[in-house]
mmCIF file of C-alpha atoms in Angstrom:
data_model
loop_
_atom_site.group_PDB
_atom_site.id
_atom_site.type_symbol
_atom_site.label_atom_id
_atom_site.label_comp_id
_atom_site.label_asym_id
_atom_site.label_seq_id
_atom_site.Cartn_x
_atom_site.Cartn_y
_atom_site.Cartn_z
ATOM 1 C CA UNK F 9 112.484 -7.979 -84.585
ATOM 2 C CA UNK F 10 110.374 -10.913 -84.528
ATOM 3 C CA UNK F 11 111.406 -13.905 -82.116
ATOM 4 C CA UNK F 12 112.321 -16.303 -84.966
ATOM 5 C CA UNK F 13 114.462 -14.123 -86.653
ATOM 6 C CA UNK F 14 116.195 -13.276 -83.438
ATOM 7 C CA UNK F 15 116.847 -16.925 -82.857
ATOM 8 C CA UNK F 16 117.837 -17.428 -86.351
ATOM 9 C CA UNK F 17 120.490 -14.851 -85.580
ATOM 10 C CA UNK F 18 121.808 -16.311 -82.717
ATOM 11 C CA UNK F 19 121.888 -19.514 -83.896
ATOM 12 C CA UNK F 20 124.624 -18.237 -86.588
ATOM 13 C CA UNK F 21 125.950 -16.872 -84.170
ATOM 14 C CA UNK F 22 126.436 -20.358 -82.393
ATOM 15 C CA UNK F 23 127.445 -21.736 -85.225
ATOM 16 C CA UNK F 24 130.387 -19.665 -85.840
ATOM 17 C CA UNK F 25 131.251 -19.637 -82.630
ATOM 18 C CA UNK F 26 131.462 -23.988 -82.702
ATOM 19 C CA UNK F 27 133.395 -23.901 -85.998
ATOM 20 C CA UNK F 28 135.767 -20.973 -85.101
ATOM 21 C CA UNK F 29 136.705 -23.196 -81.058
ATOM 22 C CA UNK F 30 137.457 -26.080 -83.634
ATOM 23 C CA UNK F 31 139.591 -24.227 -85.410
ATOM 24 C CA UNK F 32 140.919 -22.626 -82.470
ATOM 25 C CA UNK F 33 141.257 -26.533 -81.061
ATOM 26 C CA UNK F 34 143.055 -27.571 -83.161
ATOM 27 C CA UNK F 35 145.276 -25.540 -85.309
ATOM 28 C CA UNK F 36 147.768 -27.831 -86.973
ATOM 29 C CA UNK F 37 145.044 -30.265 -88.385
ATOM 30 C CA UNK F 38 145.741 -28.260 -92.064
ATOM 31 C CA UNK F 39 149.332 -29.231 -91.657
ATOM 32 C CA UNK F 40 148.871 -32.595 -90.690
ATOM 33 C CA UNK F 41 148.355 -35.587 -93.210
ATOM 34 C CA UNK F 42 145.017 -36.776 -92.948
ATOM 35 C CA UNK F 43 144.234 -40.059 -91.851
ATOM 36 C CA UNK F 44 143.598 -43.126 -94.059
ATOM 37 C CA UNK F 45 140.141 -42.895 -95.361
ATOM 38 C CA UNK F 46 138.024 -45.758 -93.309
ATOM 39 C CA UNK F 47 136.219 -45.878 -90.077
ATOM 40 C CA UNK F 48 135.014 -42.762 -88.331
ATOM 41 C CA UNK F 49 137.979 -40.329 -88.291
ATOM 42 C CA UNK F 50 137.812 -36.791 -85.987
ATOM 43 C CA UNK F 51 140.051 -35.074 -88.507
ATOM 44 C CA UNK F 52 138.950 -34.590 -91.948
ATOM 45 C CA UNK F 53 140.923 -33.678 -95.124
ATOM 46 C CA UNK F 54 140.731 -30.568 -96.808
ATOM 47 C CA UNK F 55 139.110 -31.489 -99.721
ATOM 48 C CA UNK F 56 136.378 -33.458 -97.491
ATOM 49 C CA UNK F 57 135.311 -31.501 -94.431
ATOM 50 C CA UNK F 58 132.716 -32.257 -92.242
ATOM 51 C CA UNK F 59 129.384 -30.518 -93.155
ATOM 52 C CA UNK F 60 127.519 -30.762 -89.683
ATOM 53 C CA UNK F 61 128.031 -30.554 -86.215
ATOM 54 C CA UNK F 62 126.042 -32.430 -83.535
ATOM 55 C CA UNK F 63 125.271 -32.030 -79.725
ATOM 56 C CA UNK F 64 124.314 -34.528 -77.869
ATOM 57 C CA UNK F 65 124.029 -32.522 -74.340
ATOM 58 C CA UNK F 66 120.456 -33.531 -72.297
ATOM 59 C CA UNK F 67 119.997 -30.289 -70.801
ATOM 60 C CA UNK F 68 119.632 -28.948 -73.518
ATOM 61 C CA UNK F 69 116.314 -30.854 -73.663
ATOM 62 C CA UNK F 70 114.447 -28.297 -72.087
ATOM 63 C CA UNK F 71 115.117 -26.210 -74.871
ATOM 64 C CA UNK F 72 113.695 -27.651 -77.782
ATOM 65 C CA UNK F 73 111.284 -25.133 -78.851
ATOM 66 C CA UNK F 74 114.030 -22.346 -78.472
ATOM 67 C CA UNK F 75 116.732 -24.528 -80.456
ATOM 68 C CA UNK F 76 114.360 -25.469 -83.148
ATOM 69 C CA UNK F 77 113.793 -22.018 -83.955
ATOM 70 C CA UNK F 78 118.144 -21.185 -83.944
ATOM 71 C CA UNK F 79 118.833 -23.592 -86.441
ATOM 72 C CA UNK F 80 115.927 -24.110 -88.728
ATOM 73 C CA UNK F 81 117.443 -26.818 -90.722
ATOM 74 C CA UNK F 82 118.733 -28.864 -87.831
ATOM 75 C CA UNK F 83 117.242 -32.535 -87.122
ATOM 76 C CA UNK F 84 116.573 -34.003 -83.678
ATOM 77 C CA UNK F 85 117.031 -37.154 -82.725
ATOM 78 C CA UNK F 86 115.018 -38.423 -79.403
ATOM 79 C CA UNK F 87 117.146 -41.940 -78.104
ATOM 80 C CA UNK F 88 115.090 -43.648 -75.794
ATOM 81 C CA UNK F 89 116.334 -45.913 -72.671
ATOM 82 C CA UNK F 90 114.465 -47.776 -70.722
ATOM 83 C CA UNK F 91 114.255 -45.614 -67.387
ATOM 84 C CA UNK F 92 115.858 -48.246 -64.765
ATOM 85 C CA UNK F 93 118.882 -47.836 -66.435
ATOM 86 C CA UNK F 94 118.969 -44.691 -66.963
ATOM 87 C CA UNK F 95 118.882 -43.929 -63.295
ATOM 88 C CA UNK F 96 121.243 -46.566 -62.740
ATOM 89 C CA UNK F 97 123.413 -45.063 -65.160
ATOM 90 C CA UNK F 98 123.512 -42.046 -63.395
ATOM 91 C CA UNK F 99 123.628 -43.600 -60.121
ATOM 92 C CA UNK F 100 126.712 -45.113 -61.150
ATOM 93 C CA UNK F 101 128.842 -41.851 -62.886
ATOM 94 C CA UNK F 102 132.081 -41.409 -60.977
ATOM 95 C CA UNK F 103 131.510 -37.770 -61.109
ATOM 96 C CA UNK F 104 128.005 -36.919 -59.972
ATOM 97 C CA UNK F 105 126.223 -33.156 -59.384
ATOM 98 C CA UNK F 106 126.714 -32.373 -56.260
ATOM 99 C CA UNK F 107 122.875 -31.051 -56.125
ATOM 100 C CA UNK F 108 121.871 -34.667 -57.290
ATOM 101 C CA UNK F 109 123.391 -36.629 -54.701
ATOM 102 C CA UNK F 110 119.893 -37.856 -52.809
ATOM 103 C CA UNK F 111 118.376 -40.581 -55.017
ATOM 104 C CA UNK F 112 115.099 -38.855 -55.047
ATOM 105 C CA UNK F 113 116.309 -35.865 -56.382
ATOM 106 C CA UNK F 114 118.362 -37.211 -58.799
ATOM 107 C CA UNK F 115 115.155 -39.666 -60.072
ATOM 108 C CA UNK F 116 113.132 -36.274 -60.153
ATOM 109 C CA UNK F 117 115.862 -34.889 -62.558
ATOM 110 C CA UNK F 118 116.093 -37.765 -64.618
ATOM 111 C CA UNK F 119 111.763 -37.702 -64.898
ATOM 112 C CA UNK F 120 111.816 -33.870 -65.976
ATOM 113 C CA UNK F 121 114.715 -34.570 -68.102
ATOM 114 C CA UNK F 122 112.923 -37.466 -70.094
ATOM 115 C CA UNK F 123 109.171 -35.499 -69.831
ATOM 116 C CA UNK F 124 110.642 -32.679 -71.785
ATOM 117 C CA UNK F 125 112.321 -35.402 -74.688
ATOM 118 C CA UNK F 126 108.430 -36.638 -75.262
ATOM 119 C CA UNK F 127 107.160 -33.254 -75.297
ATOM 120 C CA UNK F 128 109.891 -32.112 -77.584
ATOM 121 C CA UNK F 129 109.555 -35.231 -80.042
ATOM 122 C CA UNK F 130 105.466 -34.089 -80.150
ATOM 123 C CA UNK F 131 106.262 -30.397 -80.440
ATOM 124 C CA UNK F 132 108.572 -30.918 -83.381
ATOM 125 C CA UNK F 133 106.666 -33.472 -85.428
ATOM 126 C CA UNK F 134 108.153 -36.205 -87.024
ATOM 127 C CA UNK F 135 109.456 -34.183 -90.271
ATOM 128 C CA UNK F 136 111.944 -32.715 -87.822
ATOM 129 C CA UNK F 137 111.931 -35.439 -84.738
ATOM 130 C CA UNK F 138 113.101 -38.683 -85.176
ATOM 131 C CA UNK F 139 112.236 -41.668 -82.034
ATOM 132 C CA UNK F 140 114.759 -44.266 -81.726
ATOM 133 C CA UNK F 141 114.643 -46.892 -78.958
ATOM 134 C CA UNK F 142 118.028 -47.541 -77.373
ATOM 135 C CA UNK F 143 117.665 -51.021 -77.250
ATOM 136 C CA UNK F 144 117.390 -51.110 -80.760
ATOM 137 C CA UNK F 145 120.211 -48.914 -81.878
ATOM 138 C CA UNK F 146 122.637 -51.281 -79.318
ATOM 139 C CA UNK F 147 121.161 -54.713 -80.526
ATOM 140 C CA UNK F 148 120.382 -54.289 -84.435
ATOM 141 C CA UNK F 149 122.349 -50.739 -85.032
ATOM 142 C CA UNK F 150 122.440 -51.028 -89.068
ATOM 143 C CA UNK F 151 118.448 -50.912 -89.653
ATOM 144 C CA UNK F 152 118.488 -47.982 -87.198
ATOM 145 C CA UNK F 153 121.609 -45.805 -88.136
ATOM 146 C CA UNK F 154 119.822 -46.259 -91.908
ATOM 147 C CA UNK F 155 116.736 -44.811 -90.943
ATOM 148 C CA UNK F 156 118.905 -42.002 -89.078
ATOM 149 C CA UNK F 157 120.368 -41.605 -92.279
ATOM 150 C CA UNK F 158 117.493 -41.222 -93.932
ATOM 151 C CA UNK F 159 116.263 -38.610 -91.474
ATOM 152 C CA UNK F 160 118.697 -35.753 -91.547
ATOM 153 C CA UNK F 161 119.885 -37.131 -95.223
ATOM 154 C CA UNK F 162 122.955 -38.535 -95.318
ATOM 155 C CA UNK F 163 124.460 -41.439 -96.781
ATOM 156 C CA UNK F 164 124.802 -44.461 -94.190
ATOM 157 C CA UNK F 165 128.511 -45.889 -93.827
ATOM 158 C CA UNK F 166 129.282 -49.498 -91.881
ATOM 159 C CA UNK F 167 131.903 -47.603 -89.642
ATOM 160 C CA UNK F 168 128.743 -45.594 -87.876
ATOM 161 C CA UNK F 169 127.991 -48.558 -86.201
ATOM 162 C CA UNK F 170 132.044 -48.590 -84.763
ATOM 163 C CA UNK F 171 131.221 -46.720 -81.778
ATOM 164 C CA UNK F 172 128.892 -48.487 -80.319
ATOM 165 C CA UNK F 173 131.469 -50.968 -79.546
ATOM 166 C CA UNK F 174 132.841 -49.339 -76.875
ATOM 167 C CA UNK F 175 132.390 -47.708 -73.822
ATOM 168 C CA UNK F 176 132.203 -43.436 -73.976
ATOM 169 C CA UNK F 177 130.996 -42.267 -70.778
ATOM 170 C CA UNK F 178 132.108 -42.414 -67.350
ATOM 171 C CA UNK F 179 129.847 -44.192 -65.778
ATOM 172 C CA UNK F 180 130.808 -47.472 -63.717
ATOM 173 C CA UNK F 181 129.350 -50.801 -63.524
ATOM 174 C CA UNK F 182 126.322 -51.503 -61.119
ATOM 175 C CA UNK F 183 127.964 -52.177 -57.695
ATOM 176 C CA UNK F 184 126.324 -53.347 -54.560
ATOM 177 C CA UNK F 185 126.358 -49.985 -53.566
ATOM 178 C CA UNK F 186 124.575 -48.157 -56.371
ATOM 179 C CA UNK F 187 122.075 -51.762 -56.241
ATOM 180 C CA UNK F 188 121.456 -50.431 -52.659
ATOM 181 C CA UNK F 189 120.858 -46.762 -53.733
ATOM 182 C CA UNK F 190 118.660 -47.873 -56.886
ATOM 183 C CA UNK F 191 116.384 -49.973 -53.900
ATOM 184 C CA UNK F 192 115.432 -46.537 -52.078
ATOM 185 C CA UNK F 193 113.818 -45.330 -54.977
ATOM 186 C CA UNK F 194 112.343 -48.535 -57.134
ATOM 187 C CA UNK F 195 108.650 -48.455 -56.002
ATOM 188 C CA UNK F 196 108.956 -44.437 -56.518
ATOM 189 C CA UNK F 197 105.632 -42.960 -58.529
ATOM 190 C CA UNK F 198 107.781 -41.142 -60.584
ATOM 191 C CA UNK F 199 109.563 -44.070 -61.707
ATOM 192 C CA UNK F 200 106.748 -45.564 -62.360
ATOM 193 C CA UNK F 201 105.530 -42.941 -64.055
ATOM 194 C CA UNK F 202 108.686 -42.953 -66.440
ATOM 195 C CA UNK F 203 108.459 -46.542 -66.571
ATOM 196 C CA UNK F 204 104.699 -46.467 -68.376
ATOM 197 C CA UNK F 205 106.042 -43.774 -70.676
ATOM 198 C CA UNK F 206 108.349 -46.512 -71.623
ATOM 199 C CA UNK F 207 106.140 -48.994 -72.585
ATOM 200 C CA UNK F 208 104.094 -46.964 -74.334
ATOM 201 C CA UNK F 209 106.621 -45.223 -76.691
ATOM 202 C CA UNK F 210 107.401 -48.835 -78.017
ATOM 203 C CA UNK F 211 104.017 -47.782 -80.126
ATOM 204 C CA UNK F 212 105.564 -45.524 -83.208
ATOM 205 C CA UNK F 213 102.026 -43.259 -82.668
ATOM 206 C CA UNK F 214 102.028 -42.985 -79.180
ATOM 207 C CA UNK F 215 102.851 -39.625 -78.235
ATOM 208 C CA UNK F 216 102.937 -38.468 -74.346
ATOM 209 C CA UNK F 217 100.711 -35.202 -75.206
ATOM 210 C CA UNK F 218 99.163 -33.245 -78.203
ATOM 211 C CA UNK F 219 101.141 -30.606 -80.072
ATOM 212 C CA UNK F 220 99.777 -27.327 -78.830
ATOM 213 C CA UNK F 221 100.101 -28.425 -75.254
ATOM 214 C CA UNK F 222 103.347 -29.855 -75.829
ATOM 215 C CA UNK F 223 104.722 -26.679 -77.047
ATOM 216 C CA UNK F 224 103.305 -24.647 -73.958
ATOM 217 C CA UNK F 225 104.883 -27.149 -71.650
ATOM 218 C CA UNK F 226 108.218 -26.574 -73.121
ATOM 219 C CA UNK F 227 107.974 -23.160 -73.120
ATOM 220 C CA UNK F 228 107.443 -23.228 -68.952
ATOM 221 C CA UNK F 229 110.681 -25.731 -68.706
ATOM 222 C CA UNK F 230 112.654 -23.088 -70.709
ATOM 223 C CA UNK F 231 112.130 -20.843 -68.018
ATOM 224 C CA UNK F 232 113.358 -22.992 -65.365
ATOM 225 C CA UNK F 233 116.530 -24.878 -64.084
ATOM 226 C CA UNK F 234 115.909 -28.403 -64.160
ATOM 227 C CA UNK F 235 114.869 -30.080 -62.030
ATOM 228 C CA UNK F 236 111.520 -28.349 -61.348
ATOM 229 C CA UNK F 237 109.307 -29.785 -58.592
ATOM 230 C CA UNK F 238 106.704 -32.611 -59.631
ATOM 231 C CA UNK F 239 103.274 -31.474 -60.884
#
């Protein structure tokens, strides 16, 4: 069988597999009255159900090229964030990977991590890739969320915007102590690196590598658990 249609197959597999946990979930939600029709609601009625499902996990970054091929039709969206808070984001999660504890290996995490959303974004193209800068989305989410919109086709909706109102992760607020931590690692060349990666993506044709290469990359992080070593 060739390797797409093997993918295809799993990834309809997945896809049962997410619908049929919701279901699972939450059994009583066709009993229930559903909820007035405004805002973002997580239950839907009957006669309205939700057509997509979306997953938002980073490691599955690495992944791309392998995802891609699972669910042909899908869309990808690549949010960027200016690396120093990013790291201090993580620095700052009350719950933290035991294997990331040092700050230079969780900085070498976070660069793999953000290498293999470039290379993804190239190896996709932009009829299947859309960039969106974080900054953006948070400070002037309408124009954005309407471009998403227009990306995976959907109709745009004021109450998108509702979530970004409000905190929905656990990370904490930059204390002295993850200031401290974020000082061992600020001159680091892989920050650095991240940092100019930054700057450049703020150019819509900037892209971190060409497509064939991109691909190829991807292909080597699929084969490994993050993070690998620098190089």
């Amino acid at each position: 069988m060739p390797v797409e249609a093997f993918a295809q197959s799993l990834g309809v597999a997945a896809d049962d597999l997410v619908r049929r946990s919701y279901e699972a979930r939450f059994p009583d939600r066709h009993r229930v009255a559903p909820p007035p029709r405004r805002g973002l609601a997580f239950f839907r009625a009957l006669d309205e159900p939700k057509t997509r499902w979306v997953d938002g996990t980073p490691a599955s970054t690495p992944y791309t090229n392998l995802l891609a091929m699972m669910f042909p039709e899908a869309r990808f969206i690549h949010l960027i964030r200016d690396p120093e808070a990013v790291v201090l984001s993580w620095m700052g999660f009350s719950s933290r990977d035991p294997g990331l504890s040092k700050a230079e290996d969780l900085l070498t995490h976070i660069y793999h991590s953000q290498r293999t959303g470039y290379l993804g974004e190239v190896a996709l193209g932009p009829d299947r890739c859309l960039r969106v800068m974080f900054d953006d989305m948070v400070g002037r989410p309408e124009p954005v969320l309407r471009r998403i919109c227009d990306f995976i086709g959907e109709d745009y909706a004021e109450a998108m915007a509702e979530p970004l109102a409000q905190k929905i992760n656990s990370t904490g607020g930059t204390s002295d102590a993850v200031r401290r931590e974020f000082a061992g690692v600020a001159g680091h060349a892989l920050l650095d690196r991240l940092r100019g990666w930054f700057r450049q993506a703020a150019d819509p044709a900037w892209q971190i590598a060409g497509q064939a290469e991109a691909k190829a990359e991807l292909d080597r992080y699929a084969t490994f658990r993050l993070p690998l070593p620098p190089g």
